[in-house]
C-alpha atoms as a printed R data frame, in Angstrom:
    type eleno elety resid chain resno       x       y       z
1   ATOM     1    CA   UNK     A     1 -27.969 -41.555  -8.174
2   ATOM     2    CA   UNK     A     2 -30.728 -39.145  -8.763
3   ATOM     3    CA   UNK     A     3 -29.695 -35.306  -8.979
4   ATOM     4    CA   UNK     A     4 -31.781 -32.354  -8.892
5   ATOM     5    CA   UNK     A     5 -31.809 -29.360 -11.230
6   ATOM     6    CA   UNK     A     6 -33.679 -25.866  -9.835
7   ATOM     7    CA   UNK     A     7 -36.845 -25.311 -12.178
8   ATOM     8    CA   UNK     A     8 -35.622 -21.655 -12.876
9   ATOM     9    CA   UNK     A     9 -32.042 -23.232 -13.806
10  ATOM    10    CA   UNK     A    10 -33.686 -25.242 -16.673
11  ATOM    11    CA   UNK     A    11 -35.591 -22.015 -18.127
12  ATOM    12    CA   UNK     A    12 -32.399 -20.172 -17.642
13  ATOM    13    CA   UNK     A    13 -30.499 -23.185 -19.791
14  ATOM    14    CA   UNK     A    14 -33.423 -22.907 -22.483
15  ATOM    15    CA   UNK     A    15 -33.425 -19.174 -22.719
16  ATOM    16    CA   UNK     A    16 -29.910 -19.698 -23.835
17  ATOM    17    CA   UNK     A    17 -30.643 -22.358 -26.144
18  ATOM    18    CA   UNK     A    18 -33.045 -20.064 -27.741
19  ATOM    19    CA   UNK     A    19 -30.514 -17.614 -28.322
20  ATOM    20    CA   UNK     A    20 -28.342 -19.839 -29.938
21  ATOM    21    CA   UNK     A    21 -30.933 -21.367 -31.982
22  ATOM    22    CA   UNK     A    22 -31.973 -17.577 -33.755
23  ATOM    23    CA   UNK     A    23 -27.863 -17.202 -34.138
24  ATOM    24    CA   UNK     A    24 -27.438 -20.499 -36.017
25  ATOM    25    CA   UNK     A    25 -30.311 -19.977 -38.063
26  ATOM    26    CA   UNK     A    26 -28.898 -17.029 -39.252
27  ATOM    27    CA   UNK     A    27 -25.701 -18.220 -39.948
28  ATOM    28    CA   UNK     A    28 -26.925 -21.237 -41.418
29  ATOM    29    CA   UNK     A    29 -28.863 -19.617 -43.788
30  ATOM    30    CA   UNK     A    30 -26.421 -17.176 -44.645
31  ATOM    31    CA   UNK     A    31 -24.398 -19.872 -45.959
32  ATOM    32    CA   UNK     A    32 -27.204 -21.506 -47.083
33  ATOM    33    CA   UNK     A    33 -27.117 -18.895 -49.708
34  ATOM    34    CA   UNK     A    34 -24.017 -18.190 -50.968
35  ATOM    35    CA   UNK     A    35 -24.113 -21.999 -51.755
36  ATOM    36    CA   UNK     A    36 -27.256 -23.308 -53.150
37  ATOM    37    CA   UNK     A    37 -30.812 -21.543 -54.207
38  ATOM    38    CA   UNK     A    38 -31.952 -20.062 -51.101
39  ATOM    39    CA   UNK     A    39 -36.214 -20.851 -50.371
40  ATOM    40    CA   UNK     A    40 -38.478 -18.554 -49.968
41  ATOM    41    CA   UNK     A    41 -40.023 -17.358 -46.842
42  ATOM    42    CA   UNK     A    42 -42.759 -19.471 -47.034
43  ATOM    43    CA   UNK     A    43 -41.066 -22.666 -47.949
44  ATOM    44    CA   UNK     A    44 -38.783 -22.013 -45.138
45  ATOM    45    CA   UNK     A    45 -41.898 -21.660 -42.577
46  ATOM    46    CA   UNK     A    46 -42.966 -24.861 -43.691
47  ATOM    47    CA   UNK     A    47 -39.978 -26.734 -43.122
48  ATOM    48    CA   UNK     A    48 -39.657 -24.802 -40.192
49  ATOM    49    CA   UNK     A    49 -42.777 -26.332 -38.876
50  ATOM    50    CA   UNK     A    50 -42.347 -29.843 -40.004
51  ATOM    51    CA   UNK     A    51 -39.206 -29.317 -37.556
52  ATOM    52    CA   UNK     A    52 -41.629 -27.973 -34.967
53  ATOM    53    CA   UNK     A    53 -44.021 -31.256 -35.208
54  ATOM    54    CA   UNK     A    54 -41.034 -33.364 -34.401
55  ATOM    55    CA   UNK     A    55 -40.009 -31.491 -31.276
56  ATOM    56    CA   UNK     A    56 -43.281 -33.264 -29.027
57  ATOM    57    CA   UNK     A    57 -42.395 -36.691 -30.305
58  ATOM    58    CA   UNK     A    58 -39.408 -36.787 -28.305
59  ATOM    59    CA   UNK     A    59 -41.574 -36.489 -24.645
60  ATOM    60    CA   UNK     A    60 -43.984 -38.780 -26.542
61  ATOM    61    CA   UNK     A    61 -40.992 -41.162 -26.809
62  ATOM    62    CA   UNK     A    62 -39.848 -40.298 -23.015
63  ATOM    63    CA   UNK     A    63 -43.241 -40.602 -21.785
64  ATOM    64    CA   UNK     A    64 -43.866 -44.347 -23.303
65  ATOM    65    CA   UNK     A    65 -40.557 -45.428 -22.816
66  ATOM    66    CA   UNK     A    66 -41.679 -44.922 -18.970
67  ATOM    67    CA   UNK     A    67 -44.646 -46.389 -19.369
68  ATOM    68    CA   UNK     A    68 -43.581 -49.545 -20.366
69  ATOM    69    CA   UNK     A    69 -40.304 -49.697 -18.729
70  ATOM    70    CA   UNK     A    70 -41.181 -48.037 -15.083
71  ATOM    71    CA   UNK     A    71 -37.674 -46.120 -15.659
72  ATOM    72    CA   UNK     A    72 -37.018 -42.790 -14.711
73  ATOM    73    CA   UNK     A    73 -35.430 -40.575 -17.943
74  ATOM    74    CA   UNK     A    74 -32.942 -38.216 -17.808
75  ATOM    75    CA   UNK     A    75 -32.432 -34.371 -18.710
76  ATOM    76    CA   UNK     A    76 -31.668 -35.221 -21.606
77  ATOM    77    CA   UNK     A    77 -34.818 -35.766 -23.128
78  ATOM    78    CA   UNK     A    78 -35.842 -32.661 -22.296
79  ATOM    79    CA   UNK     A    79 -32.762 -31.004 -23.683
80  ATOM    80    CA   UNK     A    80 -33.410 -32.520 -27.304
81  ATOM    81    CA   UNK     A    81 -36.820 -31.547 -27.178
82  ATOM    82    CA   UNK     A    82 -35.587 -27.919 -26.353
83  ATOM    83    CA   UNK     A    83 -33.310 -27.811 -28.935
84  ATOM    84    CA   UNK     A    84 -35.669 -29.294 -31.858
85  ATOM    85    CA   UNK     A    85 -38.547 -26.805 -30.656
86  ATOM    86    CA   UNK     A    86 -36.027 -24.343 -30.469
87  ATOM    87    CA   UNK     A    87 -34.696 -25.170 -34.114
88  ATOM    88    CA   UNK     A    88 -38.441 -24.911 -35.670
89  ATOM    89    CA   UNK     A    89 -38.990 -21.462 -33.665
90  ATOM    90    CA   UNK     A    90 -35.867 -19.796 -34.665
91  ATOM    91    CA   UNK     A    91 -36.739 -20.284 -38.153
92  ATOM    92    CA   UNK     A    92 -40.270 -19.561 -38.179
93  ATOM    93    CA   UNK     A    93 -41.132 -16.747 -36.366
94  ATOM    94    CA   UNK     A    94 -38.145 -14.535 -37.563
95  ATOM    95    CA   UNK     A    95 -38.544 -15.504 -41.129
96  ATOM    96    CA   UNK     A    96 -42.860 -14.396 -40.724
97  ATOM    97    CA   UNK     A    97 -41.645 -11.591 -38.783
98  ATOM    98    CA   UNK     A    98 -39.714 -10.820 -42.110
99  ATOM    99    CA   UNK     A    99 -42.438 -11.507 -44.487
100 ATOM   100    CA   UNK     A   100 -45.282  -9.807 -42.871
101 ATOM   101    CA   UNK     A   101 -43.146  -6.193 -42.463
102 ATOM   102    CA   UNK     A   102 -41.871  -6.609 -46.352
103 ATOM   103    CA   UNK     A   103 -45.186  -7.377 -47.987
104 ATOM   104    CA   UNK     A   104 -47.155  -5.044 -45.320
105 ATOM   105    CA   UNK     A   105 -47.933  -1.647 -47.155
106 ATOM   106    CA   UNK     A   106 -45.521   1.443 -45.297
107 ATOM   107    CA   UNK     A   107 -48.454   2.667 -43.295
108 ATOM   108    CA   UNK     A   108 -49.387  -0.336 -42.001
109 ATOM   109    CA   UNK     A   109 -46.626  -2.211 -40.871
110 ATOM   110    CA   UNK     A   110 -46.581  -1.408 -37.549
111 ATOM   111    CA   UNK     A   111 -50.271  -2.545 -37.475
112 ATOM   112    CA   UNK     A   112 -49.667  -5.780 -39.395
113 ATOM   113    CA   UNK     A   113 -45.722  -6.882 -37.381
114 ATOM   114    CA   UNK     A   114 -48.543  -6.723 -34.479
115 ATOM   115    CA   UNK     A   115 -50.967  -8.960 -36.351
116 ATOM   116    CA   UNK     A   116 -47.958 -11.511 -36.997
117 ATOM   117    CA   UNK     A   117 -47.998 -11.269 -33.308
118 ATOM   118    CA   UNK     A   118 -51.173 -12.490 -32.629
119 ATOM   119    CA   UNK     A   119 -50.338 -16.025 -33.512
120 ATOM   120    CA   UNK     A   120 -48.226 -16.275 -30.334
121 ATOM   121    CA   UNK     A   121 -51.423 -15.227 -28.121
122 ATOM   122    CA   UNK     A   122 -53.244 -18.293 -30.274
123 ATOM   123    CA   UNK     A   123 -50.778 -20.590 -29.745
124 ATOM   124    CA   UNK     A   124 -50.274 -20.029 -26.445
125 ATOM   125    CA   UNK     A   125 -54.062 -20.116 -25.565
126 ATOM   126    CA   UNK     A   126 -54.026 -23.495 -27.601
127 ATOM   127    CA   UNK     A   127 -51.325 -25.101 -25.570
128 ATOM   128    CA   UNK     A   128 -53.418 -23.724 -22.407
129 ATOM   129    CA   UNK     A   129 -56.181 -25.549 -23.695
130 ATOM   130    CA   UNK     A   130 -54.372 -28.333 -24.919
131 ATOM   131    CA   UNK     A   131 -52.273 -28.948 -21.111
132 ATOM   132    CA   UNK     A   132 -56.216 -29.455 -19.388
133 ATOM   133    CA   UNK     A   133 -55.760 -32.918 -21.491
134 ATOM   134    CA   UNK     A   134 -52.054 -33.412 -19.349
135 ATOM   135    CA   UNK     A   135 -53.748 -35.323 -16.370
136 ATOM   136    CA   UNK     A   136 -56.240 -37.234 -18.411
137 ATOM   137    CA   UNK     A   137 -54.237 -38.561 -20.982
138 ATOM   138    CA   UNK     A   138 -51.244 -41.062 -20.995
139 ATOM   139    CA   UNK     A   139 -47.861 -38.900 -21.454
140 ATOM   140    CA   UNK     A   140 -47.411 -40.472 -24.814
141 ATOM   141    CA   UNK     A   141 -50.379 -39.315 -26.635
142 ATOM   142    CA   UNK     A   142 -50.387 -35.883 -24.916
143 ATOM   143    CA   UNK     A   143 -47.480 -35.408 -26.539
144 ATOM   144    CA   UNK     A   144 -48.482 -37.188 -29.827
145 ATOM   145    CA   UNK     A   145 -51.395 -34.567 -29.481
146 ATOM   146    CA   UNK     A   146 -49.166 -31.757 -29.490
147 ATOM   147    CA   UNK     A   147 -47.377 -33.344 -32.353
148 ATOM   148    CA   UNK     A   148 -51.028 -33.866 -34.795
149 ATOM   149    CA   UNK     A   149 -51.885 -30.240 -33.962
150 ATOM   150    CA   UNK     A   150 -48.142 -29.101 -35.406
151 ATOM   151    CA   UNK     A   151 -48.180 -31.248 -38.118
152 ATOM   152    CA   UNK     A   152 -51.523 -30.262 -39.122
153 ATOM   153    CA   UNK     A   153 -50.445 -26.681 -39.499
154 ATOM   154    CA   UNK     A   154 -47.445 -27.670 -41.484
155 ATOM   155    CA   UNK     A   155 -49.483 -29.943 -43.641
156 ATOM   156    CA   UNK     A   156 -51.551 -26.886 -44.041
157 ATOM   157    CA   UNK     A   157 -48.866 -24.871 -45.157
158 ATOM   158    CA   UNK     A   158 -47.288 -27.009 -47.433
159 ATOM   159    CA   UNK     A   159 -50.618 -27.764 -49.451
160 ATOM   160    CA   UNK     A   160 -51.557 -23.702 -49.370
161 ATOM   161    CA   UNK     A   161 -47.512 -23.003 -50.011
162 ATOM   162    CA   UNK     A   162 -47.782 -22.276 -53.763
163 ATOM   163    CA   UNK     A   163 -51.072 -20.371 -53.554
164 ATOM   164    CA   UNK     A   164 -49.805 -18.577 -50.706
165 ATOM   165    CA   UNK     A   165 -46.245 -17.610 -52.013
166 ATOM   166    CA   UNK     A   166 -47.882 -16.505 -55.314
167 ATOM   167    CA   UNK     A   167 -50.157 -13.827 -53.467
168 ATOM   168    CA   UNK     A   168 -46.685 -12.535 -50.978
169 ATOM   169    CA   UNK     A   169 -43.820 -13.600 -52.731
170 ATOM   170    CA   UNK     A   170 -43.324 -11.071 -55.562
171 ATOM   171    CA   UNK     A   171 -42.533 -12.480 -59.191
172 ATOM   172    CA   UNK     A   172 -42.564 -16.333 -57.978
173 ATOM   173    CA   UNK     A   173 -42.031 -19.106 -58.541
174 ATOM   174    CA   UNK     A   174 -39.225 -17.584 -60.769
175 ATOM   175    CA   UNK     A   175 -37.789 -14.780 -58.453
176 ATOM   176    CA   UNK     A   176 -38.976 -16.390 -55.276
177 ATOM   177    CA   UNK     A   177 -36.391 -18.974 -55.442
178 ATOM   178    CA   UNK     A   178 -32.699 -16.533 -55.519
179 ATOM   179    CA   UNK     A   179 -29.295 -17.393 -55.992
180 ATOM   180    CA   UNK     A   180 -26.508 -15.000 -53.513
181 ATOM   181    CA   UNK     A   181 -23.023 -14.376 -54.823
């Protein structure tokens, strides 16, 4: 039996996902730190996107697993893809947000929050340009697309990680890496 699910219910069911996402990150890294040696901001961006690259390899999954078998899949695929995205997200762009106002100088912090920003209007204009591929590729590597392009950024911040968190991250490697009690 095949049931339907209204579009805007989905976005409403993500939306909330999202939410809940930011709040577990949160406490999870709250904990996190009362516990263990708590990574800096950058470290945590870059396992934040290594999360991110393995949201699109669950639709890549979906989309062969149709191919080949000529089944339908359920919600559910989408729902773990939501979540995983969601995971990635809720620790990255918080945690940048975070790192660009604290290392911005006072006057320009305003200036540079809104220059953290501009990453979602690149993104987003990348994912335009990457969804003209959608009905000329095979579902699998559309999505294995989306995956290279994430991966390459994480790649690219775990090889620049040191360099970077030496220029933002004041007194590391020794302070960057803190204990809570």
């Amino acid at each position: 039996r095949v049931m339907t699910m209204p579009v805007t219910s989905l976005f409403s069911f993500g939306s909330i996902i999202s939410v809940l996402t930011i709040i577990g990150s949160v406490i999870v890294w709250r904990w996190w730190a009362k516990r263990r040696i708590e990574p800096n901001e950058i470290t945590k961006m870059t396992m934040s996107a290594l999360i991110l690259a393995l949201g699109p390899l669950v639709p890549a999954l979906g989309s062969y697993v149709v191919a080949t078998t000529g089944h339908r899949i359920g919600l559910g695929w989408a729902v773990l893809f939501e979540l995983i995205n969601d995971i990635g997200y809720a620790n990255f762009l918080p945690v940048g947000l975070a790192l660009y106002s604290r290392v911005a100088p006072e006057s320009l912090s305003g200036m540079m929050t809104g220059a953290y920003y501009l990453h979602l209007f690149a993104a987003n204009m990348l994912a335009g340009w990457l969804g003209s591929f959608m009905e000329r590729m095979p579902g699998s590597l559309f999505w294995l697309l989306h995956a290279a392009v994430v991966f390459g950024a994480a790649l690219t911040l775990l090889v620049l990680r040191g360099t970077v968190s030496r220029l933002l991250v004041p007194g590391f490697p020794a302070a960057a890496e803190h204990r809570h009690s």
